[in-house]
Amino acid sequence: TDEYQFNRLTDLWQNNEEFRQLNWDNFYFANSKNLYSVKDANGTGEILTGNRAKYVVEDRRTDFNRFMVNSSAVHNLNDNIVLSGGVNVDVYRGRQFKEMSDLLGADFWVDVDQFAERDFDDTNLSQNDLNNPNRIIKVGDKFGYDFTANINKYNAFAQSEFTYSRFDFHVAASVSQTTFWRTGHMKNGRFPDNSYGDSKKQNFTDFGVKGGAVWKVTGRHYIDVNAGYLTRAPFFRNSYVSSRVRDNVIDGLTSEKITTGDISYILRAPKVKARLSLYYTQFEDQTWSRSFYHDVLRTFVNYTMTGVNTRNAGLEFGLEANVTPTLSVTAAGAMGQYIYTNRPKATIARDNNSEIISDRVVYLKNYRIGGTPQTAASVGFRYNSPKYWFAGANFNYYADNYMDINPDRRTVEAADGFVQEDEAFKKLIDQPKLDPAYTIDVFVGKSWRIYGKTLAVNLGVNNILNDKNIQITGFEQLRYDSQEIDKFPSKYFYMYGTNFFLNVNFSF
């Protein structure tokens, strides 16, 4: 509201690079002037004095090992029937932790939770690892949190394929067992009883069935129909209230249910190949979990939605036509509707204690799923020269791209005090839509025969118009103020400008 300050700050943002960037000199200065004595350093009873870091650079890492075995068998029962099946084993161990990257001139960092240090008088509650209290952290040390995600998946499947002159069809079934658990490598001071060691194992048995048929109307015209139903174990990352510091699982954790089907018309003519498809997929009982800083509570919270239902439905089209022996044209298009179909329940819990702050209903029904264009099209051509070179271009169009929304802004609690006619209310609950956009890509290539060997060079140039203003996706921040929506504005991702790839291949 202060016009002078508004203009001054706007000018600084636009014209002063130092104002726009992080001031690293200030970080180093603050760290060099923070003399501090740590009592009982590393739990040894000794006192350590030095410059304790206020600012640091940390790496959040996931180091994993994965072991996979896939085995299958195929048996031709007769000329018309093929039987197949197999088993898959997937064993995953992912260790997630923070590692100190740079102390920015300080002597050390103390491994305590700063929010807990502020909120609680008991110093044990602020310890990130009671097994190593007041641990002194140097560059390269793990700190903050340290745990392993253990995921074992076992799957078996069987399929029968039937081939006849006018009809082909197949049926298949699968069964799987998923077991996951958390192994904590730190004994967190807020959760001493459920943060260290192996947690309780979560077990899910799932199944799937699918089938499909192809009707060969003629040798060039086909109708393809497919349908399926399956269940899928929840993902580890969405199953715990706060896997970084404790092993509490989300209430009502259950397998996701997926119902899907599609029907296609396929044309296979000498000069034209085309496909037109309709598809429908319903997802039920999904779990959605995120963490963010809550301004009212002045601490991090964990926000979890359970029973989330979504639906993806749409139309897809593809065409390839040979206009001449050397010139071909391609076209592809998709129109979809990806929406939430229900009002899931949300739970908000503090990150540094087990308190459930709120249970609320999220009014997500009929909002669009963000993160991807729901309308897209591409038209292109390719010229293949008899002299072993080719060139082509594609025109690409994107539209109906919606922001990934903050669910908490679509609750009664967030809308409290507004009336529907209020512009602020509309800004609170409306879902922003990104502008449509287009790009042009070109490609060229040539090959040579050299003493019986082949040398091929391919060059592709994407976004040749160098348009860097295309918003490819975006999301609303989970941190928000319902009375001042623009206080924490949405984040946008933009397309790269002109970029290219060059591929050189030599074949013996």
PDB file of C-alpha atoms in Angstrom, residues 10-240:
ATOM      1  CA  THR A  10      10.248  -2.973  -7.852  1.00  0.00           C
ATOM      2  CA  ASP A  11      13.193  -0.986  -9.175  1.00  0.00           C
ATOM      3  CA  LEU A  12      15.625  -3.006  -7.062  1.00  0.00           C
ATOM      4  CA  TRP A  13      14.205  -6.333  -8.243  1.00  0.00           C
ATOM      5  CA  GLN A  14      14.364  -5.262 -11.869  1.00  0.00           C
ATOM      6  CA  ASN A  15      17.705  -3.483 -11.964  1.00  0.00           C
ATOM      7  CA  ASN A  16      19.912  -4.593  -9.067  1.00  0.00           C
ATOM      8  CA  GLU A  17      21.283  -8.107  -9.492  1.00  0.00           C
ATOM      9  CA  GLU A  18      22.734  -8.164  -5.964  1.00  0.00           C
ATOM     10  CA  PHE A  19      19.263  -7.513  -4.536  1.00  0.00           C
ATOM     11  CA  ARG A  20      17.766 -10.417  -6.506  1.00  0.00           C
ATOM     12  CA  GLN A  21      20.365 -12.974  -5.440  1.00  0.00           C
ATOM     13  CA  LEU A  22      21.146 -14.672  -2.142  1.00  0.00           C
ATOM     14  CA  ASN A  23      23.739 -12.662  -0.246  1.00  0.00           C
ATOM     15  CA  TRP A  24      26.338 -15.307   0.515  1.00  0.00           C
ATOM     16  CA  ASP A  25      28.673 -12.777   2.139  1.00  0.00           C
ATOM     17  CA  ASN A  26      26.017 -12.110   4.785  1.00  0.00           C
ATOM     18  CA  PHE A  27      25.682 -15.854   5.458  1.00  0.00           C
ATOM     19  CA  TYR A  28      29.425 -16.194   5.991  1.00  0.00           C
ATOM     20  CA  PHE A  29      29.473 -13.064   8.154  1.00  0.00           C
ATOM     21  CA  ALA A  30      26.615 -14.314  10.369  1.00  0.00           C
ATOM     22  CA  ASN A  31      28.296 -17.701  10.790  1.00  0.00           C
ATOM     23  CA  SER A  32      31.626 -16.096  11.694  1.00  0.00           C
ATOM     24  CA  LYS A  33      30.051 -13.990  14.474  1.00  0.00           C
ATOM     25  CA  ASN A  34      28.069 -16.714  16.241  1.00  0.00           C
ATOM     26  CA  LEU A  35      30.408 -17.882  19.007  1.00  0.00           C
ATOM     27  CA  TYR A  36      28.629 -20.635  20.937  1.00  0.00           C
ATOM     28  CA  SER A  37      29.434 -23.211  23.621  1.00  0.00           C
ATOM     29  CA  VAL A  38      27.786 -26.626  23.217  1.00  0.00           C
ATOM     30  CA  LYS A  39      27.361 -28.450  26.513  1.00  0.00           C
ATOM     31  CA  ASP A  40      27.710 -32.227  26.519  1.00  0.00           C
ATOM     32  CA  ALA A  41      28.964 -32.168  22.905  1.00  0.00           C
ATOM     33  CA  ASN A  42      28.504 -35.581  21.243  1.00  0.00           C
ATOM     34  CA  GLY A  43      27.134 -36.860  24.568  1.00  0.00           C
ATOM     35  CA  THR A  44      30.634 -36.930  26.081  1.00  0.00           C
ATOM     36  CA  GLY A  45      30.065 -34.346  28.817  1.00  0.00           C
ATOM     37  CA  GLU A  46      32.623 -32.026  27.255  1.00  0.00           C
ATOM     38  CA  ILE A  47      31.989 -28.400  26.289  1.00  0.00           C
ATOM     39  CA  LEU A  48      32.801 -27.394  22.707  1.00  0.00           C
ATOM     40  CA  THR A  49      33.177 -23.704  21.854  1.00  0.00           C
ATOM     41  CA  GLY A  50      33.265 -22.324  18.327  1.00  0.00           C
ATOM     42  CA  ASN A  51      31.238 -20.602  15.645  1.00  0.00           C
ATOM     43  CA  ARG A  52      27.949 -22.478  15.394  1.00  0.00           C
ATOM     44  CA  ALA A  53      26.423 -22.292  11.918  1.00  0.00           C
ATOM     45  CA  LYS A  54      23.234 -20.317  11.390  1.00  0.00           C
ATOM     46  CA  TYR A  55      23.216 -21.032   7.655  1.00  0.00           C
ATOM     47  CA  VAL A  56      24.398 -24.181   5.868  1.00  0.00           C
ATOM     48  CA  VAL A  57      24.051 -25.936   2.526  1.00  0.00           C
ATOM     49  CA  GLU A  58      22.713 -29.480   2.799  1.00  0.00           C
ATOM     50  CA  ASP A  59      22.221 -32.363   0.362  1.00  0.00           C
ATOM     51  CA  ARG A  60      19.023 -34.390   0.671  1.00  0.00           C
ATOM     52  CA  ARG A  61      20.022 -37.771  -0.671  1.00  0.00           C
ATOM     53  CA  THR A  62      18.488 -41.109  -1.544  1.00  0.00           C
ATOM     54  CA  ASP A  63      21.083 -43.856  -2.045  1.00  0.00           C
ATOM     55  CA  PHE A  64      19.482 -47.106  -3.120  1.00  0.00           C
ATOM     56  CA  ASN A  65      20.185 -50.696  -4.073  1.00  0.00           C
ATOM     57  CA  ARG A  66      17.724 -52.665  -6.155  1.00  0.00           C
ATOM     58  CA  PHE A  67      17.641 -56.358  -7.029  1.00  0.00           C
ATOM     59  CA  MET A  68      15.243 -57.558  -9.719  1.00  0.00           C
ATOM     60  CA  VAL A  69      14.581 -60.988 -11.230  1.00  0.00           C
ATOM     61  CA  ASN A  70      12.120 -61.482 -14.084  1.00  0.00           C
ATOM     62  CA  SER A  71      11.380 -64.961 -15.392  1.00  0.00           C
ATOM     63  CA  SER A  72       8.814 -65.995 -18.011  1.00  0.00           C
ATOM     64  CA  ALA A  73       7.799 -69.015 -20.017  1.00  0.00           C
ATOM     65  CA  VAL A  74       5.847 -69.391 -23.272  1.00  0.00           C
ATOM     66  CA  HIS A  75       4.140 -72.539 -24.554  1.00  0.00           C
ATOM     67  CA  ASN A  76       2.411 -72.937 -27.914  1.00  0.00           C
ATOM     68  CA  LEU A  77      -0.486 -75.200 -27.052  1.00  0.00           C
ATOM     69  CA  ASN A  78      -1.455 -75.445 -30.724  1.00  0.00           C
ATOM     70  CA  ASP A  79      -1.550 -73.245 -33.825  1.00  0.00           C
ATOM     71  CA  ASN A  80      -4.210 -71.015 -32.272  1.00  0.00           C
ATOM     72  CA  ILE A  81      -3.430 -70.877 -28.550  1.00  0.00           C
ATOM     73  CA  VAL A  82      -0.343 -69.564 -26.769  1.00  0.00           C
ATOM     74  CA  LEU A  83       0.061 -69.830 -23.003  1.00  0.00           C
ATOM     75  CA  SER A  84       2.528 -67.670 -21.102  1.00  0.00           C
ATOM     76  CA  GLY A  85       3.336 -66.816 -17.516  1.00  0.00           C
ATOM     77  CA  GLY A  86       6.058 -65.735 -15.200  1.00  0.00           C
ATOM     78  CA  VAL A  87       7.237 -64.459 -11.849  1.00  0.00           C
ATOM     79  CA  ASN A  88       8.911 -61.174 -10.927  1.00  0.00           C
ATOM     80  CA  VAL A  89      10.887 -60.305  -7.806  1.00  0.00           C
ATOM     81  CA  ASP A  90      11.778 -56.714  -6.908  1.00  0.00           C
ATOM     82  CA  VAL A  91      13.756 -55.969  -3.720  1.00  0.00           C
ATOM     83  CA  TYR A  92      14.473 -52.284  -3.007  1.00  0.00           C
ATOM     84  CA  ARG A  93      16.494 -50.665  -0.237  1.00  0.00           C
ATOM     85  CA  GLY A  94      16.568 -46.858  -0.334  1.00  0.00           C
ATOM     86  CA  ARG A  95      18.480 -44.982   2.346  1.00  0.00           C
ATOM     87  CA  GLN A  96      17.282 -41.386   2.724  1.00  0.00           C
ATOM     88  CA  PHE A  97      19.249 -38.845   4.724  1.00  0.00           C
ATOM     89  CA  LYS A  98      20.652 -35.348   4.818  1.00  0.00           C
ATOM     90  CA  GLU A  99      24.365 -34.763   4.389  1.00  0.00           C
ATOM     91  CA  MET A 100      26.235 -31.610   5.306  1.00  0.00           C
ATOM     92  CA  SER A 101      27.595 -30.031   2.126  1.00  0.00           C
ATOM     93  CA  ASP A 102      28.962 -26.659   3.281  1.00  0.00           C
ATOM     94  CA  LEU A 103      29.138 -24.964   6.693  1.00  0.00           C
ATOM     95  CA  LEU A 104      29.617 -21.559   5.007  1.00  0.00           C
ATOM     96  CA  GLY A 105      32.606 -20.612   7.164  1.00  0.00           C
ATOM     97  CA  ALA A 106      31.246 -21.888  10.496  1.00  0.00           C
ATOM     98  CA  ASP A 107      33.045 -24.449  12.674  1.00  0.00           C
ATOM     99  CA  PHE A 108      30.157 -26.860  13.183  1.00  0.00           C
ATOM    100  CA  TRP A 109      26.413 -27.508  13.137  1.00  0.00           C
ATOM    101  CA  VAL A 110      24.541 -29.079  16.060  1.00  0.00           C
ATOM    102  CA  ASP A 111      22.145 -31.882  15.131  1.00  0.00           C
ATOM    103  CA  VAL A 112      19.017 -30.633  16.877  1.00  0.00           C
ATOM    104  CA  ASP A 113      15.620 -29.697  15.461  1.00  0.00           C
ATOM    105  CA  GLN A 114      15.319 -25.916  15.603  1.00  0.00           C
ATOM    106  CA  PHE A 115      11.519 -25.920  15.704  1.00  0.00           C
ATOM    107  CA  ALA A 116      11.494 -28.371  18.610  1.00  0.00           C
ATOM    108  CA  GLU A 117      14.272 -26.408  20.315  1.00  0.00           C
ATOM    109  CA  ARG A 118      11.982 -23.383  20.156  1.00  0.00           C
ATOM    110  CA  ASP A 119       8.761 -25.187  21.143  1.00  0.00           C
ATOM    111  CA  PHE A 120       9.876 -27.451  24.002  1.00  0.00           C
ATOM    112  CA  ASP A 121      11.778 -26.865  27.249  1.00  0.00           C
ATOM    113  CA  ASP A 122      12.965 -30.486  27.427  1.00  0.00           C
ATOM    114  CA  THR A 123      16.281 -30.532  25.534  1.00  0.00           C
ATOM    115  CA  ASN A 124      15.868 -34.261  24.768  1.00  0.00           C
ATOM    116  CA  LEU A 125      12.862 -33.469  22.578  1.00  0.00           C
ATOM    117  CA  SER A 126      14.946 -31.374  20.220  1.00  0.00           C
ATOM    118  CA  GLN A 127      17.525 -34.105  19.622  1.00  0.00           C
ATOM    119  CA  ASN A 128      17.465 -35.617  16.148  1.00  0.00           C
ATOM    120  CA  ASP A 129      19.294 -38.657  17.488  1.00  0.00           C
ATOM    121  CA  LEU A 130      19.094 -39.554  21.168  1.00  0.00           C
ATOM    122  CA  ASN A 131      21.758 -42.197  20.570  1.00  0.00           C
ATOM    123  CA  ASN A 132      24.149 -39.335  19.774  1.00  0.00           C
ATOM    124  CA  PRO A 133      22.931 -36.284  21.738  1.00  0.00           C
ATOM    125  CA  ASN A 134      24.237 -32.827  20.811  1.00  0.00           C
ATOM    126  CA  ARG A 135      26.067 -34.399  17.892  1.00  0.00           C
ATOM    127  CA  ILE A 136      28.576 -32.058  16.266  1.00  0.00           C
ATOM    128  CA  ILE A 137      28.156 -32.057  12.486  1.00  0.00           C
ATOM    129  CA  LYS A 138      30.993 -31.378  10.056  1.00  0.00           C
ATOM    130  CA  VAL A 139      31.054 -31.449   6.253  1.00  0.00           C
ATOM    131  CA  GLY A 140      30.173 -34.930   4.959  1.00  0.00           C
ATOM    132  CA  ASP A 141      28.244 -36.019   8.098  1.00  0.00           C
ATOM    133  CA  LYS A 142      24.682 -37.323   8.018  1.00  0.00           C
ATOM    134  CA  PHE A 143      22.234 -35.309  10.120  1.00  0.00           C
ATOM    135  CA  GLY A 144      18.581 -34.343  10.540  1.00  0.00           C
ATOM    136  CA  TYR A 145      17.083 -37.668   9.511  1.00  0.00           C
ATOM    137  CA  ASP A 146      18.399 -41.023   8.336  1.00  0.00           C
ATOM    138  CA  PHE A 147      16.250 -44.040   7.475  1.00  0.00           C
ATOM    139  CA  THR A 148      15.926 -46.860   4.968  1.00  0.00           C
ATOM    140  CA  ALA A 149      12.822 -47.622   2.929  1.00  0.00           C
ATOM    141  CA  ASN A 150      12.541 -51.412   2.537  1.00  0.00           C
ATOM    142  CA  ILE A 151      10.204 -52.598  -0.233  1.00  0.00           C
ATOM    143  CA  ASN A 152       9.778 -56.227  -1.341  1.00  0.00           C
ATOM    144  CA  LYS A 153       7.491 -57.029  -4.271  1.00  0.00           C
ATOM    145  CA  TYR A 154       6.638 -60.486  -5.612  1.00  0.00           C
ATOM    146  CA  ASN A 155       4.415 -60.910  -8.643  1.00  0.00           C
ATOM    147  CA  ALA A 156       3.132 -63.871 -10.680  1.00  0.00           C
ATOM    148  CA  PHE A 157       1.107 -63.686 -13.883  1.00  0.00           C
ATOM    149  CA  ALA A 158      -0.463 -65.936 -16.491  1.00  0.00           C
ATOM    150  CA  GLN A 159      -1.900 -65.152 -19.923  1.00  0.00           C
ATOM    151  CA  SER A 160      -3.679 -67.015 -22.716  1.00  0.00           C
ATOM    152  CA  GLU A 161      -3.705 -65.711 -26.293  1.00  0.00           C
ATOM    153  CA  PHE A 162      -6.086 -67.034 -28.932  1.00  0.00           C
ATOM    154  CA  THR A 163      -5.579 -66.317 -32.641  1.00  0.00           C
ATOM    155  CA  TYR A 164      -8.158 -67.082 -35.326  1.00  0.00           C
ATOM    156  CA  SER A 165      -8.927 -65.864 -38.833  1.00  0.00           C
ATOM    157  CA  ARG A 166     -11.434 -63.170 -37.834  1.00  0.00           C
ATOM    158  CA  PHE A 167     -10.856 -62.743 -34.102  1.00  0.00           C
ATOM    159  CA  ASP A 168      -7.909 -62.565 -31.707  1.00  0.00           C
ATOM    160  CA  PHE A 169      -8.421 -62.338 -27.973  1.00  0.00           C
ATOM    161  CA  HIS A 170      -6.500 -62.714 -24.756  1.00  0.00           C
ATOM    162  CA  VAL A 171      -7.178 -63.070 -21.031  1.00  0.00           C
ATOM    163  CA  ALA A 172      -4.690 -62.609 -18.217  1.00  0.00           C
ATOM    164  CA  ALA A 173      -4.482 -62.548 -14.438  1.00  0.00           C
ATOM    165  CA  SER A 174      -1.857 -61.595 -11.880  1.00  0.00           C
ATOM    166  CA  VAL A 175      -1.347 -61.775  -8.150  1.00  0.00           C
ATOM    167  CA  SER A 176       1.235 -59.858  -6.127  1.00  0.00           C
ATOM    168  CA  GLN A 177       2.511 -59.500  -2.599  1.00  0.00           C
ATOM    169  CA  THR A 178       4.038 -56.222  -1.403  1.00  0.00           C
ATOM    170  CA  THR A 179       5.764 -55.799   1.941  1.00  0.00           C
ATOM    171  CA  PHE A 180       7.386 -52.587   3.080  1.00  0.00           C
ATOM    172  CA  TRP A 181       8.739 -51.209   6.320  1.00  0.00           C
ATOM    173  CA  ARG A 182      10.930 -48.429   7.632  1.00  0.00           C
ATOM    174  CA  THR A 183      14.300 -48.883   9.293  1.00  0.00           C
ATOM    175  CA  GLY A 184      15.315 -45.853  11.337  1.00  0.00           C
ATOM    176  CA  HIS A 185      18.993 -45.122  11.907  1.00  0.00           C
ATOM    177  CA  MET A 186      18.334 -42.266  14.340  1.00  0.00           C
ATOM    178  CA  LYS A 187      16.360 -42.267  17.581  1.00  0.00           C
ATOM    179  CA  ASN A 188      14.368 -39.062  17.276  1.00  0.00           C
ATOM    180  CA  GLY A 189      13.793 -37.138  20.506  1.00  0.00           C
ATOM    181  CA  ARG A 190      10.126 -36.402  19.726  1.00  0.00           C
ATOM    182  CA  PHE A 191       9.411 -40.027  18.801  1.00  0.00           C
ATOM    183  CA  PRO A 192      11.828 -42.194  20.815  1.00  0.00           C
ATOM    184  CA  ASP A 193       9.590 -45.276  20.704  1.00  0.00           C
ATOM    185  CA  ASN A 194       8.856 -45.405  16.975  1.00  0.00           C
ATOM    186  CA  SER A 195      11.762 -43.887  15.104  1.00  0.00           C
ATOM    187  CA  TYR A 196      14.735 -46.229  15.614  1.00  0.00           C
ATOM    188  CA  GLY A 197      15.142 -49.720  14.151  1.00  0.00           C
ATOM    189  CA  ASP A 198      12.705 -51.762  12.082  1.00  0.00           C
ATOM    190  CA  SER A 199       9.052 -50.723  12.068  1.00  0.00           C
ATOM    191  CA  LYS A 200       6.058 -53.007  11.727  1.00  0.00           C
ATOM    192  CA  LYS A 201       5.847 -54.565   8.257  1.00  0.00           C
ATOM    193  CA  GLN A 202       2.954 -53.448   6.056  1.00  0.00           C
ATOM    194  CA  ASN A 203       1.614 -56.276   3.854  1.00  0.00           C
ATOM    195  CA  PHE A 204      -0.652 -55.993   0.811  1.00  0.00           C
ATOM    196  CA  THR A 205      -1.910 -58.784  -1.415  1.00  0.00           C
ATOM    197  CA  ASP A 206      -3.183 -57.535  -4.762  1.00  0.00           C
ATOM    198  CA  PHE A 207      -4.558 -58.983  -7.968  1.00  0.00           C
ATOM    199  CA  GLY A 208      -5.414 -57.987 -11.484  1.00  0.00           C
ATOM    200  CA  VAL A 209      -7.466 -59.340 -14.368  1.00  0.00           C
ATOM    201  CA  LYS A 210      -7.609 -58.099 -17.932  1.00  0.00           C
ATOM    202  CA  GLY A 211      -8.838 -59.165 -21.319  1.00  0.00           C
ATOM    203  CA  GLY A 212      -9.049 -57.931 -24.865  1.00  0.00           C
ATOM    204  CA  ALA A 213     -10.179 -58.840 -28.359  1.00  0.00           C
ATOM    205  CA  VAL A 214      -9.413 -57.795 -31.920  1.00  0.00           C
ATOM    206  CA  TRP A 215     -12.086 -58.074 -34.605  1.00  0.00           C
ATOM    207  CA  LYS A 216     -10.543 -58.243 -38.070  1.00  0.00           C
ATOM    208  CA  VAL A 217     -13.347 -56.630 -40.027  1.00  0.00           C
ATOM    209  CA  THR A 218     -11.231 -56.912 -43.181  1.00  0.00           C
ATOM    210  CA  GLY A 219      -7.527 -57.228 -43.852  1.00  0.00           C
ATOM    211  CA  ARG A 220      -7.207 -53.456 -43.423  1.00  0.00           C
ATOM    212  CA  HIS A 221      -9.812 -52.571 -40.804  1.00  0.00           C
ATOM    213  CA  TYR A 222      -9.680 -53.706 -37.167  1.00  0.00           C
ATOM    214  CA  ILE A 223     -11.580 -53.086 -33.942  1.00  0.00           C
ATOM    215  CA  ASP A 224      -9.537 -53.513 -30.753  1.00  0.00           C
ATOM    216  CA  VAL A 225     -11.214 -53.670 -27.308  1.00  0.00           C
ATOM    217  CA  ASN A 226      -9.493 -54.013 -23.919  1.00  0.00           C
ATOM    218  CA  ALA A 227     -10.647 -53.924 -20.294  1.00  0.00           C
ATOM    219  CA  GLY A 228      -9.094 -54.585 -16.924  1.00  0.00           C
ATOM    220  CA  TYR A 229      -9.399 -54.312 -13.160  1.00  0.00           C
ATOM    221  CA  LEU A 230      -6.507 -54.372 -10.722  1.00  0.00           C
ATOM    222  CA  THR A 231      -5.493 -53.369  -7.238  1.00  0.00           C
ATOM    223  CA  ARG A 232      -2.140 -51.812  -6.375  1.00  0.00           C
ATOM    224  CA  ALA A 233      -0.350 -51.470  -3.059  1.00  0.00           C
ATOM    225  CA  PRO A 234       0.125 -47.898  -1.808  1.00  0.00           C
ATOM    226  CA  PHE A 235       3.488 -46.274  -2.430  1.00  0.00           C
ATOM    227  CA  PHE A 236       5.931 -46.162   0.477  1.00  0.00           C
ATOM    228  CA  ARG A 237       6.345 -42.382   0.164  1.00  0.00           C
ATOM    229  CA  ASN A 238       2.608 -41.831   0.706  1.00  0.00           C
ATOM    230  CA  SER A 239       2.102 -44.386   3.478  1.00  0.00           C
ATOM    231  CA  TYR A 240       3.786 -42.755   6.475  1.00  0.00           C
TER     232      TYR A 240
END
